[in-house]
Coordinates of C-alpha atoms in Angstrom, one line a residue:
X1 CA 22.4 58.3 -4.6
X2 CA 23.1 60.8 -1.8
X3 CA 20.3 59.2 0.3
X4 CA 21.7 55.7 -0.3
X5 CA 25.2 56.8 0.8
X6 CA 23.6 58.3 3.9
X7 CA 21.9 55.1 4.7
X8 CA 25.1 53.1 4.4
X9 CA 26.8 55.6 6.7
X10 CA 24.2 54.9 9.4
X11 CA 25.9 51.6 10.2
X12 CA 28.4 53.4 12.3
X13 CA 26.0 55.4 14.4
X14 CA 27.0 56.6 17.9
X15 CA 27.0 54.9 21.2
X16 CA 24.1 54.6 23.6
X17 CA 23.9 56.0 27.1
X18 CA 21.3 56.2 29.8
X19 CA 19.5 59.5 30.1
X20 CA 20.0 61.2 33.4
X21 CA 16.4 62.4 33.8
X22 CA 15.3 61.8 37.4
X23 CA 13.0 59.0 36.2
X24 CA 14.0 55.3 36.6
X25 CA 12.2 54.3 33.4
X26 CA 13.9 56.9 31.2
X27 CA 14.5 55.5 27.7
X28 CA 17.9 55.2 26.1
X29 CA 19.1 58.5 24.7
X30 CA 21.5 58.9 21.7
X31 CA 24.7 61.0 22.0
X32 CA 24.2 64.4 20.4
X33 CA 26.2 65.8 17.5
X34 CA 27.8 69.3 17.9
X35 CA 25.3 72.0 17.0
X36 CA 25.7 73.8 13.7
X37 CA 27.5 77.1 14.0
X38 CA 25.7 80.4 13.4
X39 CA 24.3 83.5 14.9
X40 CA 20.5 84.0 14.6
X41 CA 20.5 87.5 16.1
X42 CA 23.3 89.5 14.4
X43 CA 25.0 88.1 11.3
X44 CA 22.3 85.7 10.3
X45 CA 22.5 82.0 9.9
X46 CA 24.2 80.2 7.0
X47 CA 21.7 78.1 5.1
X48 CA 22.6 74.4 4.6
X49 CA 21.5 71.7 2.3
X50 CA 19.1 68.9 3.4
X51 CA 21.9 66.3 2.9
X52 CA 24.2 68.4 5.2
X53 CA 21.6 68.6 7.9
X54 CA 20.9 64.9 7.6
X55 CA 24.6 64.2 8.0
X56 CA 24.7 66.4 11.2
X57 CA 21.9 64.3 12.6
X58 CA 23.1 60.8 11.5
X59 CA 23.1 59.6 15.2
X60 CA 19.4 60.2 15.7
X61 CA 18.6 58.9 12.2
X62 CA 20.3 55.6 13.1
X63 CA 18.2 55.3 16.2
X64 CA 15.0 56.0 14.1
X65 CA 16.0 53.3 11.6
X66 CA 16.5 50.8 14.4
X67 CA 13.2 51.7 16.2
X68 CA 11.3 51.5 12.9
X69 CA 12.5 47.9 12.5
X70 CA 12.6 47.7 8.7
X71 CA 15.5 47.1 6.4
X72 CA 17.5 49.8 4.7
X73 CA 15.3 49.8 1.6
X74 CA 12.1 50.0 3.6
X75 CA 13.5 52.9 5.6
X76 CA 14.6 54.7 2.4
X77 CA 11.2 54.3 0.8
X78 CA 8.9 54.9 3.7
X79 CA 10.6 57.1 6.3
X80 CA 13.4 59.0 4.7
X81 CA 11.3 61.0 2.2
X82 CA 9.1 62.3 5.1
X83 CA 12.2 63.3 7.1
X84 CA 13.8 65.0 4.1
X85 CA 10.6 67.0 3.5
X86 CA 10.4 68.1 7.1
X87 CA 14.1 69.3 7.1
X88 CA 13.5 71.0 3.8
X89 CA 10.7 72.9 5.4
X90 CA 12.5 74.1 8.5
X91 CA 16.2 74.1 7.3
X92 CA 18.4 75.7 10.0
X93 CA 15.7 77.5 12.0
X94 CA 16.0 77.5 15.8
X95 CA 13.0 76.3 17.8
X96 CA 13.0 79.2 20.4
X97 CA 14.8 82.5 20.9
X98 CA 16.5 81.7 24.2
X99 CA 14.9 78.6 25.7
X100 CA 15.1 75.0 24.4
X101 CA 16.7 74.1 21.1
X102 CA 17.6 77.8 20.4
X103 CA 20.7 76.9 18.3
X104 CA 20.6 77.0 14.4
X105 CA 19.1 73.7 13.3
X106 CA 17.3 73.4 16.6
X107 CA 13.8 73.0 15.2
X108 CA 15.0 70.1 12.9
X109 CA 16.7 68.4 15.9
X110 CA 13.6 68.9 18.1
X111 CA 11.3 67.2 15.6
X112 CA 13.7 64.3 15.0
X113 CA 14.3 63.6 18.7
X114 CA 10.6 63.8 19.6
X115 CA 9.7 61.5 16.7
X116 CA 12.3 59.0 17.7
X117 CA 11.3 58.8 21.4
X118 CA 7.6 58.6 20.5
X119 CA 8.3 55.8 18.0
X120 CA 10.4 54.0 20.5
X121 CA 7.6 54.1 23.1
X122 CA 5.2 52.4 20.7
X123 CA 7.1 49.1 21.3
X124 CA 5.4 48.7 24.7
X125 CA 2.0 50.0 23.6
X126 CA -1.0 48.0 22.5
X127 CA -3.1 49.7 19.8
X128 CA -6.7 48.8 19.0
X129 CA -6.8 46.4 22.0
X130 CA -10.4 45.3 21.3
X131 CA -9.6 44.2 17.8
X132 CA -8.6 40.7 16.9
X133 CA -5.0 39.7 16.6
X134 CA -5.1 39.7 12.8
X135 CA -6.6 43.1 12.6
X136 CA -4.1 44.5 15.1
X137 CA -1.3 43.1 13.1
X138 CA -2.5 45.1 10.1
X139 CA -3.2 48.3 12.1
X140 CA -0.1 48.4 14.3
X141 CA 2.4 49.6 11.6
X142 CA 0.0 52.4 10.8
X143 CA -0.4 53.4 14.4
X144 CA 3.4 53.5 14.8
X145 CA 3.9 55.5 11.6
X146 CA 1.2 58.0 12.7
X147 CA 2.9 58.4 16.1
X148 CA 6.2 59.1 14.3
X149 CA 4.6 61.7 12.1
X150 CA 2.9 63.4 15.1
X151 CA 6.2 63.6 17.0
X152 CA 8.0 65.0 14.0
X153 CA 5.5 67.7 13.3
X154 CA 4.1 68.6 16.8
X155 CA 6.3 71.7 17.1
X156 CA 5.9 72.7 13.4
X157 CA 3.7 75.7 14.4
X158 CA 6.9 77.4 15.8
X159 CA 8.0 78.1 12.2
X160 CA 4.6 79.7 11.4
X161 CA 3.7 81.6 14.5
X162 CA 6.7 82.8 16.5
X163 CA 9.3 83.9 13.9
X164 CA 9.6 86.0 10.7
X165 CA 12.4 84.8 8.4
X166 CA 14.0 87.0 5.8
X167 CA 17.1 87.4 3.7
X168 CA 19.7 90.2 3.9
X169 CA 17.6 92.4 1.6
X170 CA 14.4 92.0 3.7
X171 CA 12.4 89.6 1.5
X172 CA 10.2 87.5 3.9
X173 CA 9.7 83.8 3.6
X174 CA 5.9 82.9 3.3
X175 CA 5.7 79.7 5.5
X176 CA 2.2 78.9 4.5
X177 CA 3.0 78.7 0.8
X178 CA 6.4 77.0 0.3
X179 CA 9.1 75.1 2.2
X180 CA 12.0 77.2 3.4
X181 CA 14.4 75.1 1.2
X182 CA 12.5 76.0 -2.0
X183 CA 12.3 79.6 -1.1
X184 CA 16.1 79.7 -0.4
X185 CA 16.8 78.2 -3.9
X186 CA 14.3 80.5 -5.6
X187 CA 15.8 83.7 -4.2
X188 CA 19.4 82.4 -4.0
X189 CA 19.6 83.1 -0.3
X190 CA 22.8 82.3 1.6
X191 CA 22.0 83.7 5.0
X192 CA 18.7 83.8 7.0
X193 CA 17.7 86.5 9.4
X194 CA 15.1 85.7 12.1
X195 CA 12.9 88.2 13.9
X196 CA 11.0 86.9 16.8
X197 CA 7.4 88.0 17.4
X198 CA 6.1 89.2 20.7
X199 CA 5.2 86.6 23.3
X200 CA 1.6 85.4 23.0
X201 CA -0.4 82.4 23.5
X202 CA 0.8 79.5 21.3
X203 CA -1.5 78.4 18.4
X204 CA -0.6 74.7 17.8
X205 CA -3.3 74.2 15.2
X206 CA -1.3 76.3 12.7
X207 CA 0.9 73.2 12.2
X208 CA -2.0 71.7 10.1
X209 CA -1.5 74.4 7.4
X210 CA 2.1 73.2 6.8
X211 CA 1.4 69.5 6.8
X212 CA 0.4 69.4 3.0
X213 CA 4.0 70.7 2.3
X214 CA 5.5 67.8 4.3
X215 CA 3.2 64.8 4.1
X216 CA 3.0 63.1 0.7
X217 CA -0.5 62.2 -0.5
X218 CA 0.2 58.5 -0.4
X219 CA 1.2 58.8 3.3
X220 CA -2.2 60.3 4.1
X221 CA -3.9 57.6 2.1
X222 CA -1.9 54.9 4.0
X223 CA -2.9 56.4 7.4
X224 CA -6.6 56.9 6.5
X225 CA -7.0 53.4 5.0
X226 CA -10.6 52.1 5.4
X227 CA -11.8 55.0 7.5
X228 CA -9.2 54.3 10.3
X229 CA -9.2 56.7 13.3
X230 CA -5.4 56.8 13.1
X231 CA -5.3 59.9 11.0
X232 CA -7.8 61.7 13.2
X233 CA -5.8 61.0 16.3
X234 CA -2.6 62.0 14.7
X235 CA -4.0 65.4 13.5
X236 CA -5.5 65.9 17.0
X237 CA -2.1 65.3 18.6
X238 CA -0.4 67.7 16.3
X239 CA -3.0 70.5 16.6
X240 CA -3.6 70.1 20.3
X241 CA -7.3 69.7 19.8
X242 CA -7.7 66.4 21.7
X243 CA -11.1 65.3 23.0
X244 CA -10.7 63.9 26.5
X245 CA -13.5 61.5 25.9
X246 CA -11.2 59.7 23.5
X247 CA -8.2 57.8 24.6
X248 CA -5.6 59.3 22.3
X249 CA -2.6 57.1 22.6
X250 CA -0.6 59.1 20.0
X251 CA -1.1 62.3 22.0
X252 CA 0.1 60.6 25.2
X253 CA 3.2 59.2 23.6
X254 CA 4.1 62.4 21.8
X255 CA 3.6 64.6 24.9
X256 CA 5.8 62.3 27.0
X257 CA 8.5 62.3 24.3
X258 CA 8.4 66.0 23.9
X259 CA 8.8 66.8 27.6
X260 CA 11.7 64.4 27.8
X261 CA 13.5 65.9 24.8
X262 CA 13.0 69.5 26.0
X263 CA 13.9 68.6 29.6
X264 CA 17.2 67.1 28.4
X265 CA 18.0 70.1 26.2
X266 CA 17.4 72.6 29.1
X267 CA 19.4 70.4 31.5
X268 CA 22.4 70.1 29.1
X269 CA 22.3 73.8 28.4
X270 CA 22.4 74.5 32.2
X271 CA 19.2 76.5 32.1
X272 CA 18.4 77.8 35.6
X273 CA 15.8 75.5 37.2
X274 CA 14.1 78.4 38.9
X275 CA 13.5 80.4 35.7
X276 CA 9.8 80.1 34.7
X277 CA 10.6 81.6 31.3
X278 CA 12.8 78.7 30.4
X279 CA 10.0 76.3 31.4
X280 CA 7.1 78.2 29.9
X281 CA 6.5 75.4 27.5
X282 CA 4.9 73.5 30.5
X283 CA 2.1 76.0 30.7
X284 CA 0.1 74.3 28.0
X285 CA 0.3 71.0 29.8
X286 CA -0.9 72.6 33.1
X287 CA -3.8 74.3 31.2
X288 CA -4.8 71.1 29.4
X289 CA -4.7 69.2 32.7
X290 CA -7.2 71.8 34.1
X291 CA -9.5 71.3 31.1
X292 CA -9.4 67.5 31.6
X293 CA -10.1 67.7 35.3
X294 CA -13.0 70.0 34.9
X295 CA -14.6 67.5 32.5
X296 CA -13.8 64.3 34.3
X297 CA -13.3 65.0 38.1
X298 CA -16.3 65.4 40.3
X299 CA -14.4 67.8 42.6
X300 CA -13.7 70.2 39.8
X301 CA -17.3 70.9 38.8
X302 CA -17.6 74.7 39.0
X303 CA -19.5 76.1 42.0
X304 CA -20.2 72.6 43.5
X305 CA -19.6 71.7 47.2
X306 CA -15.9 71.8 48.0
X307 CA -15.0 72.4 44.4
X308 CA -11.6 73.4 43.1
X309 CA -13.2 75.9 40.7
X310 CA -15.4 78.9 41.6
X311 CA -17.1 80.9 38.9
X312 CA -18.6 84.3 39.8
X313 CA -19.3 87.7 38.2
X314 CA -15.7 88.7 38.6
X315 CA -14.2 85.6 36.9
X316 CA -13.0 82.1 37.4
X317 CA -10.9 81.1 40.4
X318 CA -8.8 78.0 41.1
X319 CA -8.4 77.0 44.8
X320 CA -4.8 77.3 45.9
X321 CA -2.8 75.2 46.5
X322 CA -5.0 72.1 46.3
X323 CA -6.1 72.8 42.7
X324 CA -2.5 72.9 41.5
X325 CA -1.6 69.8 43.5
X326 CA -4.4 67.9 41.6
X327 CA -2.9 69.2 38.3
X328 CA 0.6 68.0 39.1
X329 CA -0.7 64.6 40.3
X330 CA -2.5 64.1 36.9
X331 CA 0.6 65.1 34.9
X332 CA 2.8 62.9 37.0
X333 CA 0.4 60.0 36.2
X334 CA 0.9 60.8 32.5
X335 CA 4.6 60.2 32.9
X336 CA 5.7 63.7 31.7
X337 CA 9.2 64.9 32.4
X338 CA 10.5 68.1 33.9
X339 CA 7.3 68.9 35.8
X340 CA 7.3 71.6 38.5
X341 CA 8.5 70.3 41.8
X342 CA 5.9 72.3 43.8
X343 CA 2.7 74.3 43.4
X344 CA 4.7 77.5 43.7
X345 CA 6.8 76.6 40.7
X346 CA 3.6 75.8 38.7
X347 CA 2.1 79.1 39.7
X348 CA 5.2 81.0 38.5
X349 CA 5.0 79.2 35.1
X350 CA 1.2 80.0 34.8
X351 CA 2.0 83.6 35.7
X352 CA 4.8 83.9 33.1
X353 CA 2.5 82.5 30.5
X354 CA -0.3 85.0 31.3
X355 CA -2.8 82.3 32.3
X356 CA -3.4 83.7 35.8
X357 CA -3.9 87.3 36.9
X358 CA -2.1 89.0 39.9
X359 CA -4.0 90.4 42.8
X360 CA -1.4 93.1 43.3
X361 CA 2.1 94.0 41.9
X362 CA 3.8 91.3 43.9
X363 CA 1.0 88.8 44.9
X364 CA -0.9 86.3 42.9
X365 CA -3.0 84.6 45.6
X366 CA -6.5 86.0 46.0
X367 CA -9.0 85.6 48.8
X368 CA -12.4 84.5 47.7
X369 CA -15.7 83.9 49.6
X370 CA -17.7 81.1 48.1
X371 CA -21.3 80.7 49.3
X372 CA -21.7 78.7 52.5
X373 CA -17.9 78.7 53.1
X374 CA -16.9 78.8 56.7
X375 CA -13.9 81.0 56.0
X376 CA -12.3 82.6 52.9
X377 CA -10.3 80.5 50.6
X378 CA -7.0 81.3 48.8
X379 CA -7.3 81.0 45.1
X380 CA -5.6 81.9 41.7
X381 CA -7.6 83.9 39.2
X382 CA -7.7 82.7 35.6
X383 CA -7.2 85.3 32.9
X384 CA -10.6 84.4 31.4
X385 CA -13.1 81.7 32.3
X386 CA -13.2 80.5 28.7
X387 CA -9.6 79.2 28.8
X388 CA -10.9 76.3 31.0
X389 CA -14.7 76.2 30.8
X390 CA -15.0 76.4 27.0
X391 CA -14.6 72.6 26.9
X392 CA -17.9 72.2 28.9
X393 CA -21.2 71.8 27.1
X394 CA -23.5 73.4 28.1
X395 CA -21.3 76.1 29.6
X396 CA -21.7 76.7 33.3
X397 CA -23.5 79.8 34.6
X398 CA -21.6 82.2 36.9
X399 CA -23.0 82.8 40.4
X400 CA -24.7 86.2 40.8
X401 CA -22.0 87.4 43.2
X402 CA -18.3 88.6 43.2
X403 CA -16.0 85.9 44.5
X404 CA -13.0 88.0 45.3
X405 CA -12.9 89.7 48.7
X406 CA -11.4 93.2 48.9
X407 CA -8.3 93.8 51.0
X408 CA -10.0 95.3 54.1
X409 CA -12.7 92.6 54.1
X410 CA -10.1 89.9 53.8
X411 CA -8.1 91.2 56.8
X412 CA -11.2 91.7 58.9
X413 CA -12.3 88.1 58.2
X414 CA -8.8 86.9 59.1
X415 CA -8.8 88.7 62.4
X416 CA -12.3 87.4 63.2
X417 CA -11.2 83.8 62.5
X418 CA -8.1 84.4 64.6
X419 CA -10.3 85.3 67.6
X420 CA -11.6 81.8 67.7
X421 CA -8.8 79.3 67.3
X422 CA -9.5 75.7 66.3
X423 CA -10.9 73.5 69.0
X424 CA -7.8 71.4 68.9
X425 CA -5.8 74.4 70.2
X426 CA -6.7 74.8 73.9
X427 CA -3.7 76.9 75.0
X428 CA -4.5 80.6 75.1
X429 CA -2.2 82.7 73.0
X430 CA -1.0 84.7 76.0
X431 CA 0.4 81.6 77.7
X432 CA 4.2 81.2 77.3
X433 CA 5.1 78.7 74.6
X434 CA 8.1 76.4 74.5
X435 CA 11.0 77.2 72.2
X436 CA 10.4 75.4 68.9
X437 CA 13.9 74.5 67.6
X438 CA 14.2 72.1 64.7
X439 CA 16.4 69.1 65.3
X440 CA 18.0 69.5 61.8
X441 CA 18.2 72.2 59.2
X442 CA 15.7 72.1 56.3
X443 CA 16.7 69.6 53.6
X444 CA 17.4 71.8 50.6
X445 CA 17.5 68.7 48.4
X446 CA 13.8 68.0 49.0
X447 CA 12.3 68.8 45.6
X448 CA 8.9 69.6 46.9
X449 CA 7.7 71.7 49.9
X450 CA 4.6 70.2 51.3
X451 CA 2.8 72.7 53.5
X452 CA -0.1 71.7 55.8
X453 CA -2.9 74.1 56.3
X454 CA -2.0 77.0 58.6
X455 CA -4.0 77.5 61.8
X456 CA -5.8 80.8 62.2
X457 CA -3.8 83.5 63.9
X458 CA -5.1 84.1 67.4
X459 CA -5.7 87.6 68.8
X460 CA -2.7 88.8 70.7
X461 CA -0.8 91.9 71.6
X462 CA 0.9 91.8 68.2
X463 CA -2.3 91.9 66.3
X464 CA -2.5 95.7 66.9
X465 CA 0.3 96.0 64.3
X466 CA -2.3 95.8 61.5
X467 CA -4.0 99.0 62.8
X468 CA -3.2 102.2 61.1
X469 CA -2.7 105.4 63.3
X470 CA -6.3 106.4 62.4
X471 CA -7.7 103.2 63.7
X472 CA -8.6 101.8 60.2
X473 CA -7.3 98.3 59.5
X474 CA -4.8 98.0 56.7
X475 CA -5.1 95.4 54.0
X476 CA -2.2 93.5 52.5
X477 CA 0.7 95.7 51.7
X478 CA 0.6 96.9 48.1
X479 CA 4.2 96.9 46.8
X480 CA 3.7 99.7 44.4
X481 CA 7.0 101.6 43.9
X482 CA 5.7 105.0 45.1
X483 CA 4.0 103.4 48.2
X484 CA 7.2 101.5 49.1
X485 CA 9.3 104.7 49.0
X486 CA 6.8 106.5 51.2
X487 CA 6.8 103.7 53.7
X488 CA 10.6 103.6 53.8
X489 CA 10.8 107.3 54.3
X490 CA 8.3 107.2 57.1
X491 CA 10.0 104.3 58.9
X492 CA 7.0 101.9 58.3
X493 CA 8.3 98.3 58.2
X494 CA 6.6 95.7 56.0
X495 CA 7.4 92.4 54.3
X496 CA 8.5 92.3 50.7
X497 CA 7.6 88.6 50.1
X498 CA 8.7 86.8 46.9
X499 CA 5.9 85.1 44.9
X500 CA 7.2 81.7 45.7
X501 CA 6.7 82.1 49.5
X502 CA 3.6 80.3 50.7
X503 CA 0.8 82.8 51.1
X504 CA -0.1 81.6 54.6
X505 CA 3.4 82.0 55.9
X506 CA 3.7 85.4 54.2
X507 CA 0.6 86.5 56.0
X508 CA 1.9 85.5 59.4
X509 CA 5.4 86.9 58.8
X510 CA 3.9 90.2 57.6
X511 CA 2.2 90.6 61.0
X512 CA 5.4 89.9 62.8
X513 CA 7.4 92.4 60.7
X514 CA 4.7 95.1 61.2
X515 CA 5.0 94.7 65.0
X516 CA 8.1 97.0 64.5
X517 CA 5.7 99.9 63.7
X518 CA 3.8 99.6 67.1
X519 CA 5.3 101.8 69.8
X520 CA 2.8 100.7 72.5
X521 CA 4.1 97.1 73.0
X522 CA 7.5 95.3 72.5
X523 CA 8.0 94.2 68.9
X524 CA 8.0 90.5 68.0
X525 CA 11.3 90.8 66.0
X526 CA 14.4 92.8 66.0
X527 CA 16.6 94.5 63.2
X528 CA 20.2 93.5 63.1
X529 CA 23.1 94.4 60.9
X530 CA 22.7 91.2 58.9
X531 CA 18.9 91.3 58.7
X532 CA 15.8 90.9 60.7
X533 CA 16.0 88.5 63.7
X534 CA 12.7 86.7 64.3
X535 CA 12.4 84.4 67.4
X536 CA 10.9 81.1 66.8
X537 CA 8.5 81.9 69.7
X538 CA 6.9 84.4 67.4
X539 CA 5.6 81.6 65.2
X540 CA 4.8 79.2 68.1
X541 CA 2.5 81.8 69.7
X542 CA 0.6 82.0 66.5
X543 CA 0.2 78.2 66.4
X544 CA 2.4 77.7 63.3
X545 CA 5.0 75.0 63.2
X546 CA 8.5 76.6 63.2
X547 CA 10.1 73.8 61.2
X548 CA 7.6 74.2 58.4
X549 CA 8.3 78.0 58.4
X550 CA 12.1 77.3 58.2
X551 CA 11.6 75.1 55.2
X552 CA 9.4 77.6 53.4
X553 CA 11.8 80.5 54.0
X554 CA 14.8 78.4 53.0
X555 CA 13.2 77.4 49.7
X556 CA 12.4 81.0 49.0
X557 CA 16.1 82.0 49.7
X558 CA 15.1 84.5 52.4
X559 CA 17.3 83.3 55.3
X560 CA 20.8 84.4 56.4
X561 CA 22.9 81.4 57.3
X562 CA 23.8 81.0 61.0
X563 CA 27.2 80.7 62.6
X564 CA 27.6 77.2 61.2
X565 CA 26.7 78.4 57.6
X566 CA 24.3 75.4 57.3
X567 CA 21.9 75.8 60.3
X568 CA 19.9 79.0 59.9
X569 CA 18.9 79.0 63.6
X570 CA 20.7 81.6 65.8
X571 CA 20.5 82.4 69.5
X572 CA 20.3 85.9 70.8
X573 CA 19.3 87.7 74.0
X574 CA 16.2 89.7 73.3
X575 CA 14.1 91.5 75.9
X576 CA 16.3 89.9 78.6
X577 CA 15.7 86.4 77.3
X578 CA 17.9 84.0 75.4
X579 CA 15.9 83.1 72.3
X580 CA 16.3 80.8 69.3
X581 CA 15.4 82.4 66.0
X582 CA 16.2 83.1 62.3
X583 CA 17.5 86.1 60.4
X584 CA 15.7 87.2 57.3
X585 CA 17.8 89.0 54.7
X586 CA 17.4 92.8 54.6
X587 CA 16.2 92.9 51.0
X588 CA 12.9 91.3 52.0
X589 CA 12.1 94.0 54.6
X590 CA 10.9 97.4 53.7
X591 CA 11.8 100.3 56.0
X592 CA 14.0 98.3 58.3
X593 CA 16.8 100.9 58.2
X594 CA 14.6 103.5 59.9
X595 CA 13.3 101.0 62.6
X596 CA 14.3 101.4 66.2
X597 CA 16.0 98.3 67.4
X598 CA 15.6 97.1 71.0
X599 CA 18.6 96.0 72.9
X600 CA 20.0 92.8 71.7
X601 CA 23.0 90.7 72.5
X602 CA 24.5 89.9 69.1
X603 CA 26.7 87.2 70.5
X604 CA 25.3 83.9 69.4
X605 CA 24.6 81.4 72.1

């Protein structure tokens, strides 16, 4: 009777509105009901009945009923029992600790919304396209129902892998044995206490162990009728074990729905867009895209000519940034929402998820020397080759060589390449260059920074700044805490570049900053009270486009605004010349306080 009263109340479900999600084809989104009150960290969460949770989510239940297309009796018989069993299993559990759907009842809401959008997307999808019309008419309801089940249960593993649920006395809920609702009634629990496990790689296949507690036997029989592949595709979409040789439509629809739902929740919660932790859920999509490309794309075959993947004795490397650009292009074609706006953001997400290894304490880009390569390549190092190459049969064999170049070797190769600029550059580096002043400040609204390849740095007077007093060439600055303090005390200036700064630009800027350490020739930059003034000529003489540098530094939030507070370009008299340049904030320069500043006219031109 309670279920029937709920169905009658669905007649007055909420209004529709368009989802503000950056995509013109975003589906219609329901208004959200206020989240249930509770505190999962201190006083515990009040348990609620299944009927009460259904009543809180009546808006999304009404949308599901409409998308399903059946009458009230069909919905009550076929859909509502499944939804009730899912809510009985998760009750008021949150989905995450401090990211998406972290409120009490968040996991139930996440499953319902994902299932709704996946079901809604089946209206424009053709299933079993090679079958006859009569067969498709019989199979289509099963495909739609399987898609709904996959969307409902795709994040079920969160209840088994990431949290430990107990009552006030410390008795722990066994998620593999019984639904949370049954355990609550058995032990007469009125409050739930959640302890979050340590961050580790997600194991989505755990969801399959809870499915028997949610899916009725007749539902499995319905989906597996006459040996249909619907059940296999549904289970693969839930567990994440999708074979890329198969065209798994259910997995595609569920992934798109899940990214839309999570993106909306993070947007509505005003989660900072730059926090990789809030967007760590995207790491599995980036990793799955790598696995798909290494199986299907000719340019991703390990150790092939101009490959994106290089496999040596010291591990597996992904060419940067072109490899990440291929990944983002593939995911964009999949229609996923909330994707990283640039390769740098994708690298931060992979780093936060522990999928790539850093080269030093503040740098993730490695230099590798593939065989027959004209020059070293920038690359990201995967935590283990198996995370990508395990999908290949037979597995590839590593080259009998180390791919990574050591720091000293890397810098020597860089200087050697700089001694012979590209043939398109005929002007010698000593020749005076024109002032490169951008016609307009960088557009901060541009969501993606597209950086062309940087020309090799020519040999010049400033190149001596990478020489140590003993004549030995230094490698890239290692930002270890003790080393940084020694440098600061000794007055040695160096760049403290953020991870999101393009590695090529960071390399050029490091050389310019280190020119302050050379007493034999005039430095290429100048310390000021507000920061470090770098003339645009310093980039032009190194054959780097100043406008590109401005955009990269602005995106990394490294610039001090100029006199107009919008244009970062300032004009100062340095070494007797009026020069246009930029000012880099002091926190990105090590040892600048001890540097000796040349004469500079601080009056802006």
